[in-house]
Short mmCIF file of C-alpha atoms in Angstrom, two decimals:
data_model
loop_
_atom_site.label_atom_id
_atom_site.label_comp_id
_atom_site.label_asym_id
_atom_site.label_seq_id
_atom_site.Cartn_x
_atom_site.Cartn_y
_atom_site.Cartn_z
CA MET A 157 0.00 0.00 0.00
CA LYS A 158 1.24 3.46 -0.88
CA ASN A 159 2.26 5.56 2.13
CA TYR A 160 -0.06 8.57 2.13
CA ASN A 161 0.70 11.74 4.05
CA ILE A 162 -1.80 11.15 6.85
CA ILE A 163 -0.51 14.13 8.85
CA LYS A 164 -1.49 16.36 5.95
CA LYS A 165 -4.90 14.68 5.79
CA LEU A 166 -5.47 15.19 9.51
CA ASN A 167 -4.43 18.84 9.27
CA GLU A 168 -6.84 19.39 6.41
CA ARG A 169 -9.64 18.07 8.60
CA LEU A 170 -8.54 20.34 11.48
CA LEU A 171 -7.90 17.25 13.57
CA ILE A 172 -4.47 18.17 14.88
CA ASN A 173 -4.44 20.47 17.86
CA GLN A 174 -0.77 19.97 18.79
CA ILE A 175 1.97 17.78 17.39
CA THR A 176 5.57 17.05 18.35
CA GLU A 177 8.25 17.32 15.65
CA GLU A 178 5.79 17.41 12.76
CA LYS A 179 8.42 17.08 10.04
CA ARG A 180 10.00 14.03 11.65
CA ILE A 181 6.75 12.16 12.30
CA THR A 182 5.53 12.99 8.78
CA LYS A 183 8.75 11.60 7.30
CA LEU A 184 8.47 8.46 9.46
CA LEU A 185 4.86 7.82 8.45
CA LEU A 186 5.72 8.27 4.77
CA LYS A 187 8.58 5.82 5.15
CA LYS A 188 6.86 2.96 7.00
CA LYS A 189 3.77 1.72 8.80
CA ILE A 190 3.85 2.21 12.54
CA SER A 191 1.97 1.24 15.67
CA LEU A 192 0.20 4.01 17.58
CA TYR A 193 -1.98 4.08 20.65
CA CYS A 194 -4.66 5.96 22.51
CA GLY A 195 -5.74 5.33 26.09
CA PHE A 196 -9.27 5.16 27.47
CA ASP A 197 -9.84 5.08 31.23
CA PRO A 198 -12.94 3.03 32.18
CA THR A 199 -14.38 5.46 34.74
CA SER A 200 -17.93 4.73 33.61
CA ASP A 201 -19.79 1.90 31.89
CA SER A 202 -19.83 3.70 28.54
CA LEU A 203 -17.78 5.99 26.35
CA HIS A 204 -19.31 9.31 25.29
CA ILE A 205 -19.10 11.58 22.26
CA GLY A 206 -15.90 13.14 23.57
CA HIS A 207 -14.22 9.82 22.76
CA LEU A 208 -15.37 9.75 19.14
CA ILE A 209 -12.60 11.92 17.70
CA PRO A 210 -9.75 9.73 19.04
CA LEU A 211 -11.60 6.54 18.05
CA LEU A 212 -12.26 7.77 14.52
CA SER A 213 -8.71 9.12 14.27
CA LEU A 214 -7.38 5.66 15.12
CA LYS A 215 -9.62 4.36 12.34
CA ARG A 216 -8.14 6.88 9.89
CA PHE A 217 -4.63 5.68 10.74
CA GLN A 218 -5.73 2.08 10.31
CA LEU A 219 -7.23 2.82 6.88
CA TYR A 220 -3.78 4.09 5.86
CA GLY A 221 -2.16 0.85 6.96
CA HIS A 222 -0.99 1.72 10.48
CA LYS A 223 -1.67 -0.46 13.53
CA PRO A 224 -3.94 1.03 16.24
CA ILE A 225 -3.55 -0.09 19.84
CA ILE A 226 -6.23 0.73 22.38
CA LEU A 227 -5.05 0.91 25.95
CA ILE A 228 -7.78 0.35 28.53
CA GLY A 229 -6.68 2.07 31.73
CA GLY A 230 -7.69 -0.57 34.23
CA ALA A 231 -4.88 0.65 36.50
CA THR A 232 -4.85 4.38 35.76
CA SER A 233 -8.62 4.61 36.26
CA LEU A 234 -8.05 3.50 39.85
CA ILE A 235 -6.10 6.75 40.23
CA GLY A 236 -8.00 9.25 38.08
CA ASP A 237 -6.58 11.75 35.61
CA PRO A 238 -6.44 15.25 37.18
CA SER A 239 -5.92 16.97 33.81
CA PHE A 240 -7.88 20.23 33.82
CA LYS A 241 -10.22 19.00 36.56
CA ILE A 242 -10.95 21.67 39.18
CA ASN A 243 -12.04 19.14 41.80
CA GLU A 244 -10.33 15.95 42.87
CA ARG A 245 -11.80 12.86 41.24
CA GLU A 246 -13.64 10.34 43.34
CA LEU A 247 -11.84 7.01 43.43
CA ASN A 248 -13.65 4.18 41.67
CA LYS A 249 -14.01 0.66 43.02
CA LYS A 250 -11.88 -2.00 41.37
CA LYS A 251 -14.94 -4.22 40.87
CA ASN A 252 -16.73 -1.48 38.92
CA ILE A 253 -13.66 -0.76 36.79
CA ASN A 254 -13.41 -4.43 35.79
CA ILE A 255 -17.05 -4.43 34.68
CA TRP A 256 -16.73 -1.10 32.88
CA SER A 257 -13.54 -2.23 31.12
CA LYS A 258 -15.38 -5.15 29.51
CA LYS A 259 -18.26 -2.94 28.35
CA ILE A 260 -15.98 -0.29 26.89
CA LYS A 261 -13.92 -2.96 25.14
CA GLU A 262 -17.06 -4.15 23.37
CA GLN A 263 -17.96 -0.58 22.35
CA ILE A 264 -14.53 0.03 20.85
CA LYS A 265 -14.76 -3.11 18.73
CA LYS A 266 -17.43 -1.38 16.60
CA PHE A 267 -15.00 1.25 15.36
CA LEU A 268 -11.85 -0.66 14.34
CA ASP A 269 -10.91 -3.75 12.37
CA PHE A 270 -9.52 -6.50 14.58
CA ASN A 271 -9.10 -9.05 11.77
CA CYS A 272 -7.10 -7.36 9.01
CA PHE A 273 -3.82 -9.29 9.38
CA LEU A 274 -0.79 -6.97 9.62
CA ASN A 275 -2.45 -3.88 11.04
CA ASN A 276 -5.32 -5.40 12.97
CA ALA A 277 -6.27 -3.40 16.06
CA ILE A 278 -5.53 -4.78 19.50
CA ILE A 279 -6.84 -3.90 22.97
CA ILE A 280 -4.59 -4.05 26.04
CA ASN A 281 -5.30 -3.30 29.71
CA ASN A 282 -2.53 -1.52 31.60
CA TYR A 283 -3.55 -3.31 34.80
CA ASN A 284 -1.76 -6.34 33.32
CA TRP A 285 1.65 -4.78 34.02
CA PHE A 286 0.92 -2.49 36.94
CA LYS A 287 -0.53 -5.26 39.12
CA ASN A 288 2.89 -6.96 39.42
CA ILE A 289 5.09 -3.89 39.87
CA ASN A 290 7.09 -3.51 43.07
CA ILE A 291 6.66 0.05 44.33
CA LEU A 292 10.30 0.39 45.46
CA ASP A 293 11.62 -0.83 42.10
CA PHE A 294 9.22 1.52 40.31
CA LEU A 295 10.30 4.57 42.30
CA ARG A 296 14.00 3.72 41.89
CA ASN A 297 13.91 2.79 38.20
CA ILE A 298 11.17 5.10 36.84
CA GLY A 299 10.44 7.79 39.44
CA LYS A 300 13.99 9.09 39.29
CA PHE A 301 13.40 10.38 35.75
CA PHE A 302 10.60 12.76 36.83
CA SER A 303 11.33 16.26 38.06
CA VAL A 304 8.72 17.56 40.49
CA ASN A 305 9.84 21.10 39.58
CA LYS A 306 8.88 20.48 35.96
CA MET A 307 5.70 18.56 36.75
CA ILE A 308 4.10 21.32 38.82
CA LYS A 309 4.76 23.77 36.00
CA LYS A 310 2.55 21.79 33.63
CA GLU A 311 -0.63 23.64 32.79
CA PHE A 312 -3.05 21.08 34.22
CA PHE A 313 -1.30 21.18 37.61
CA LYS A 314 -1.00 24.98 37.56
CA GLN A 315 -4.74 25.28 36.99
CA ARG A 316 -5.48 23.34 40.17
CA LEU A 317 -2.75 24.94 42.28
CA LYS A 318 -4.02 28.46 41.69
CA TYR A 319 -7.07 27.66 43.84
CA GLU A 320 -6.22 27.81 47.54
CA ASN A 321 -8.94 25.35 48.56
CA LYS A 322 -8.32 22.85 45.71
CA ASN A 323 -5.61 20.40 46.63
CA ILE A 324 -3.84 17.84 44.48
CA SER A 325 -3.39 14.52 46.21
CA TYR A 326 -0.25 12.49 45.69
CA THR A 327 -2.54 9.87 44.13
CA GLU A 328 -3.55 12.29 41.37
CA PHE A 329 -0.02 13.64 41.08
CA SER A 330 1.24 10.15 40.22
CA TYR A 331 -1.13 9.77 37.25
CA ASN A 332 1.27 11.57 34.93
CA ILE A 333 4.03 9.08 35.80
CA LEU A 334 1.78 6.06 35.27
CA GLN A 335 0.62 7.21 31.84
CA SER A 336 4.22 7.90 30.83
CA PHE A 337 5.13 4.36 31.88
CA ASP A 338 2.30 3.06 29.66
CA PHE A 339 3.95 4.68 26.63
CA LEU A 340 7.29 3.18 27.67
CA LYS A 341 5.82 -0.33 27.97
CA LEU A 342 4.03 -0.10 24.64
CA TYR A 343 7.15 1.17 22.91
CA LYS A 344 9.22 -1.67 24.36
CA LYS A 345 6.75 -4.46 23.48
CA TYR A 346 5.02 -3.17 20.31
CA LYS A 347 7.38 -0.47 19.02
CA VAL A 348 4.67 2.16 19.43
CA TYR A 349 6.00 5.42 17.97
CA LEU A 350 2.97 7.63 18.42
CA GLN A 351 0.43 8.43 21.13
CA ILE A 352 -2.73 10.38 20.32
CA GLY A 353 -5.22 11.89 22.74
CA GLY A 354 -7.40 14.89 23.54
CA SER A 355 -5.78 18.29 23.91
CA ASP A 356 -6.00 17.91 27.70
CA GLN A 357 -3.48 15.05 27.40
CA TRP A 358 -0.61 17.12 25.99
CA GLY A 359 1.31 17.26 29.26
CA ASN A 360 0.94 13.51 29.86
CA ILE A 361 2.02 12.70 26.30
CA ILE A 362 5.10 14.94 26.44
CA THR A 363 6.22 13.35 29.70
CA GLY A 364 5.95 9.88 28.14
CA ILE A 365 7.99 11.00 25.14
CA ASP A 366 10.70 12.36 27.44
CA LEU A 367 10.78 9.12 29.46
CA ILE A 368 11.34 6.96 26.36
CA LYS A 369 14.03 9.32 25.11
CA ARG A 370 15.87 9.19 28.44
CA ILE A 371 15.71 5.41 28.85
CA TYR A 372 15.94 4.14 25.26
CA LYS A 373 17.46 7.18 23.51
CA LYS A 374 14.72 6.94 20.87
CA ASN A 375 12.38 9.51 19.33
CA VAL A 376 8.67 8.91 19.68
CA TYR A 377 5.87 11.37 18.99
CA GLY A 378 2.56 12.75 20.16
CA ILE A 379 -0.53 14.30 18.64
CA THR A 380 -3.42 15.91 20.47
CA LEU A 381 -6.84 16.19 18.91
CA PRO A 382 -9.45 18.93 19.38
CA LEU A 383 -11.80 18.59 22.33
CA ILE A 384 -15.53 18.88 21.72
CA THR A 385 -17.06 21.33 24.16
CA GLN A 386 -20.58 22.18 25.23
CA SER A 387 -22.08 25.57 24.43
CA ASN A 388 -20.76 26.86 27.79
CA GLY A 389 -17.21 25.90 26.83
CA ILE A 390 -16.99 22.88 29.17
CA LYS A 391 -15.69 19.72 27.54
CA PHE A 392 -17.94 16.71 27.23
CA GLY A 393 -17.00 14.22 29.91
CA LYS A 394 -18.46 11.46 32.03
CA THR A 395 -18.70 13.72 35.06
CA GLU A 396 -20.34 16.62 33.25
CA LYS A 397 -24.08 17.21 32.84
CA ASN A 398 -25.96 16.48 29.61
CA THR A 399 -23.49 13.80 28.55
CA ILE A 400 -24.27 12.13 25.23
CA TRP A 401 -23.24 8.50 25.67
CA LEU A 402 -22.33 5.95 22.99
CA SER A 403 -24.33 3.24 24.77
CA LYS A 404 -27.91 3.08 23.51
CA LYS A 405 -28.95 2.09 27.05
CA LYS A 406 -27.76 5.46 28.36
CA THR A 407 -28.53 7.69 25.37
CA SER A 408 -31.10 6.37 22.91
CA PRO A 409 -30.23 6.40 19.19
CA TYR A 410 -33.06 8.93 18.73
CA LYS A 411 -31.67 11.36 21.30
CA PHE A 412 -28.17 10.78 19.90
CA TYR A 413 -29.44 11.62 16.39
CA GLN A 414 -31.26 14.71 17.66
CA PHE A 415 -28.11 15.98 19.36
CA TRP A 416 -26.33 16.18 15.99
CA ILE A 417 -29.42 17.58 14.22
CA ASN A 418 -29.21 20.52 16.63
CA THR A 419 -25.56 21.27 15.87
CA ASN A 420 -24.88 24.98 15.56
CA ASP A 421 -24.53 26.20 11.96
CA ASN A 422 -21.07 27.53 12.81
CA ASP A 423 -19.89 24.07 13.85
CA VAL A 424 -21.59 21.67 11.48
CA TYR A 425 -19.09 21.71 8.59
CA LYS A 426 -16.19 21.38 11.02
CA PHE A 427 -17.96 18.42 12.65
CA LEU A 428 -18.46 16.80 9.25
CA LYS A 429 -14.67 16.89 8.91
CA PHE A 430 -14.13 15.55 12.43
CA PHE A 431 -16.74 12.81 12.65
CA THR A 432 -17.36 11.51 9.12
CA PHE A 433 -15.37 9.98 6.31
CA ILE A 434 -17.05 12.14 3.67
CA SER A 435 -14.41 13.63 1.40
CA LEU A 436 -13.23 17.17 2.08
CA LYS A 437 -14.18 18.10 -1.46
CA LYS A 438 -17.83 17.17 -0.85
CA ILE A 439 -17.92 18.90 2.54
CA ASN A 440 -16.47 22.11 1.10
CA GLU A 441 -18.88 22.01 -1.84
CA LEU A 442 -21.81 21.52 0.55
CA GLU A 443 -20.71 24.44 2.72
CA LYS A 444 -20.29 26.74 -0.26
CA LYS A 445 -23.68 25.76 -1.66
CA GLU A 446 -25.59 26.15 1.60
CA LYS A 447 -24.10 29.50 2.50
CA ASN A 448 -25.62 30.89 -0.68
CA ILE A 449 -29.19 29.84 0.09
CA ASN A 450 -31.62 31.11 2.73
CA LYS A 451 -32.84 27.72 3.90
CA ARG A 452 -32.05 25.52 6.88
CA PRO A 453 -28.83 23.67 5.99
CA LYS A 454 -28.96 19.97 5.13
CA ALA A 455 -25.53 19.55 6.67
CA GLN A 456 -26.94 18.79 10.14
CA TYR A 457 -29.00 15.91 8.76
CA ILE A 458 -26.03 14.54 6.84
CA LEU A 459 -23.90 14.76 9.99
CA ALA A 460 -26.58 13.12 12.14
CA ARG A 461 -27.12 10.28 9.65
CA GLU A 462 -23.42 9.53 9.22
CA ILE A 463 -22.44 9.55 12.86
CA THR A 464 -25.57 7.72 14.09
CA ARG A 465 -24.90 5.00 11.52
CA ILE A 466 -21.27 4.70 12.69
CA VAL A 467 -22.22 4.46 16.37
CA HIS A 468 -25.61 2.69 16.28
CA GLY A 469 -25.60 0.95 12.90
CA LYS A 470 -28.25 1.03 10.17
CA LYS A 471 -30.94 -0.29 12.50
CA GLY A 472 -30.36 2.45 15.06
CA LEU A 473 -30.28 5.12 12.35
CA CYS A 474 -33.54 3.91 10.80
CA ALA A 475 -35.25 4.00 14.20
CA ALA A 476 -33.97 7.52 14.92
CA GLU A 477 -35.17 8.80 11.54
CA ARG A 478 -38.51 7.02 11.89
CA ILE A 479 -39.17 8.58 15.30
CA THR A 480 -38.06 12.00 14.06
CA LYS A 481 -40.43 11.80 11.10
CA SER A 482 -43.31 10.57 13.27
CA LEU A 483 -42.94 13.42 15.74
CA PHE A 484 -42.64 15.95 12.91
CA THR A 485 -45.71 14.69 11.00
CA GLY A 486 -47.64 13.54 14.07
CA ILE A 487 -48.24 10.15 12.44
CA PHE A 488 -47.22 7.41 14.88
CA ASN A 489 -48.57 4.28 13.17
CA ASN A 490 -45.15 3.42 11.71
CA MET A 491 -43.37 3.53 15.07
CA THR A 492 -42.30 0.22 16.56
CA LYS A 493 -42.55 -0.84 20.19
CA PHE A 494 -38.79 -0.28 20.48
CA ASP A 495 -39.27 3.28 19.19
CA PHE A 496 -41.62 4.00 22.07
CA LEU A 497 -39.09 2.54 24.48
CA GLN A 498 -36.58 5.10 23.17
CA LEU A 499 -39.03 7.92 23.82
CA LYS A 500 -39.65 6.47 27.28
CA GLN A 501 -35.91 6.27 27.98
CA ASP A 502 -34.80 9.87 27.59
CA SER A 503 -36.49 11.69 24.77
CA MET A 504 -39.94 12.87 25.90
CA PRO A 505 -41.78 13.85 29.10
CA ILE A 506 -43.61 10.81 30.50
CA ILE A 507 -46.61 10.35 32.76
CA TYR A 508 -48.12 7.14 34.08
CA LEU A 509 -51.92 6.97 34.18
CA LYS A 510 -54.65 4.49 34.99
CA LYS A 511 -57.00 3.64 32.14
CA LYS A 512 -60.31 5.52 31.91
CA THR A 513 -58.52 8.76 32.87
CA SER A 514 -60.01 11.90 31.35
CA LEU A 515 -58.18 14.00 28.78
CA LYS A 516 -58.53 17.05 31.06
CA LYS A 517 -56.76 15.30 33.91
CA SER A 518 -54.00 13.99 31.61
CA ILE A 519 -52.98 17.42 30.29
CA ILE A 520 -52.88 18.78 33.85
CA ILE A 521 -50.66 15.92 35.01
CA ALA A 522 -48.54 16.37 31.88
CA GLY A 523 -47.96 19.98 32.91
CA PHE A 524 -49.60 21.45 29.83
CA VAL A 525 -52.05 23.46 31.97
CA SER A 526 -52.54 24.15 35.66
CA SER A 527 -56.31 23.75 36.23
CA TYR A 528 -59.43 21.99 35.00
CA ASN A 529 -60.93 25.28 33.80
CA ILE A 530 -57.90 26.02 31.64
CA ALA A 531 -57.85 22.38 30.46
CA TYR A 532 -61.51 22.67 29.44
CA ASN A 533 -60.87 25.81 27.39
CA ILE A 534 -57.64 24.60 25.79
CA ILE A 535 -59.31 21.38 24.59
CA LYS A 536 -62.30 23.35 23.22
CA SER A 537 -59.88 25.61 21.35
CA ASN A 538 -58.70 22.66 19.22
CA ALA A 539 -55.13 22.76 20.64
CA ILE A 540 -54.91 19.15 21.91
CA SER A 541 -54.16 16.04 19.86
CA ILE A 542 -54.23 12.35 20.82
CA ASN A 543 -51.89 10.34 18.60
CA ASN A 544 -52.14 13.19 16.08
CA LYS A 545 -55.95 13.25 16.11
CA LYS A 546 -57.50 16.48 17.28
CA GLN A 547 -59.87 16.14 20.22
CA ILE A 548 -62.22 19.00 21.10
CA ASN A 549 -64.45 17.17 23.58
CA PRO A 550 -63.39 18.52 27.01
CA ASN A 551 -65.05 15.52 28.72
CA TYR A 552 -63.25 12.94 26.61
CA ILE A 553 -62.21 9.68 28.32
CA PHE A 554 -59.35 7.68 26.72
CA LYS A 555 -60.44 4.52 24.89
CA ASN A 556 -58.68 1.27 23.92
CA SER A 557 -58.19 2.59 20.38
CA ASP A 558 -55.96 5.33 21.83
CA PHE A 559 -53.52 2.79 23.29
CA LEU A 560 -50.70 2.10 20.83
CA TYR A 561 -49.28 -1.38 21.46
CA GLY A 562 -51.84 -1.52 24.24
CA ILE A 563 -49.81 0.75 26.51
CA TYR A 564 -48.69 4.04 24.85
CA THR A 565 -50.46 7.28 23.94
CA ILE A 566 -48.88 10.52 22.75
CA ILE A 567 -50.66 13.73 23.57
CA LYS A 568 -49.65 17.04 22.07
CA MET A 569 -50.51 20.67 22.76
CA GLY A 570 -49.85 23.08 19.93
CA LYS A 571 -46.99 22.19 17.60
CA LYS A 572 -44.12 21.29 19.89
CA LYS A 573 -45.36 20.25 23.33
CA PHE A 574 -45.47 16.44 23.58
CA CYS A 575 -46.04 13.98 26.40
CA LEU A 576 -45.94 10.18 26.36
CA ILE A 577 -48.60 8.48 28.45
CA ILE A 578 -47.80 4.98 29.68
CA TRP A 579 -50.93 3.20 30.82
CA LYS A 580 -50.88 1.13 33.97
#
């Protein structure tokens, strides 16, 4: 296979935030295929959208013939990465980390090829080597290469130290050393020449590079990728609110799809470069075309389709689009029982009612109105629908024909206010 300039390709897609010795790593990648790695700490039972850029970047390297190695941080997650965290992380139980490691391993398998011979992806857990390390040997043989003076000058430590009431425990302080040792172990066993990670990992990556250079006198490299942040500037993470998870049990495919549909116009073309494998030529053509028309861009729908298919497969994408269409048109006959379970999970306000409940009572419980008098008038005004059928009888009692799959009813007030009734 011809050696393409993948560094150039990544730069064109705005995927490189920082890079060490760009000319050298470019020359190396043009000369031969290498092994590279990215670490994922199992501090929850699912990855989230903040992990998509490194996962898809590993895939891009693999498509160009390089070998991706995924390092599950079974050991480092017992410590917790302090990088750019204002508060000290809570320590996770070993039992939970073991369970989460298995779940995350299965998620990662969707993104990479593990059966392509020379550059098949592999998954390794760093607990395999840390569990047998003697602490005295580690401090003597590895700890001596780390300068505390230099470590506390790193940006992620400086951020914490500037707050008088925010301490850094020695446990957290040691994380940087452990991650550096990971790079050393992977270089020694697999000749890993490159580590990639989010931009918050720059300090950890640099320290690992320095450790390998000091012990083996060899040059290795690092690349950080852009972090995806929320509208308030906070990065998406497991400990942040409104997390969009990759697990369909934690974020339904419908809600996942809707998240990307609602991408800001200023971000959507950049996200197409980050999260899809659509050619840059097509993305640039789409952007140019849509900026010259006064209609809602199609780019959000293209982005949502592509990334939902990657994460949840064709079946998940079809369900997300089917639910979206049903809620837009108000026609729910095509929705499956699983579709309603997605709405129940995290996508629509829900109320539980006993059968033979009146429509007036249901819209009060749903929070549409605050009293029976208002409910009476709002129903008479033709503003309430039951499964997309207008109902103007203020004394209406729900019937069996209103129960989709014998258990669900969707009521709507106006154009956008929905509520899912689940019948007891």
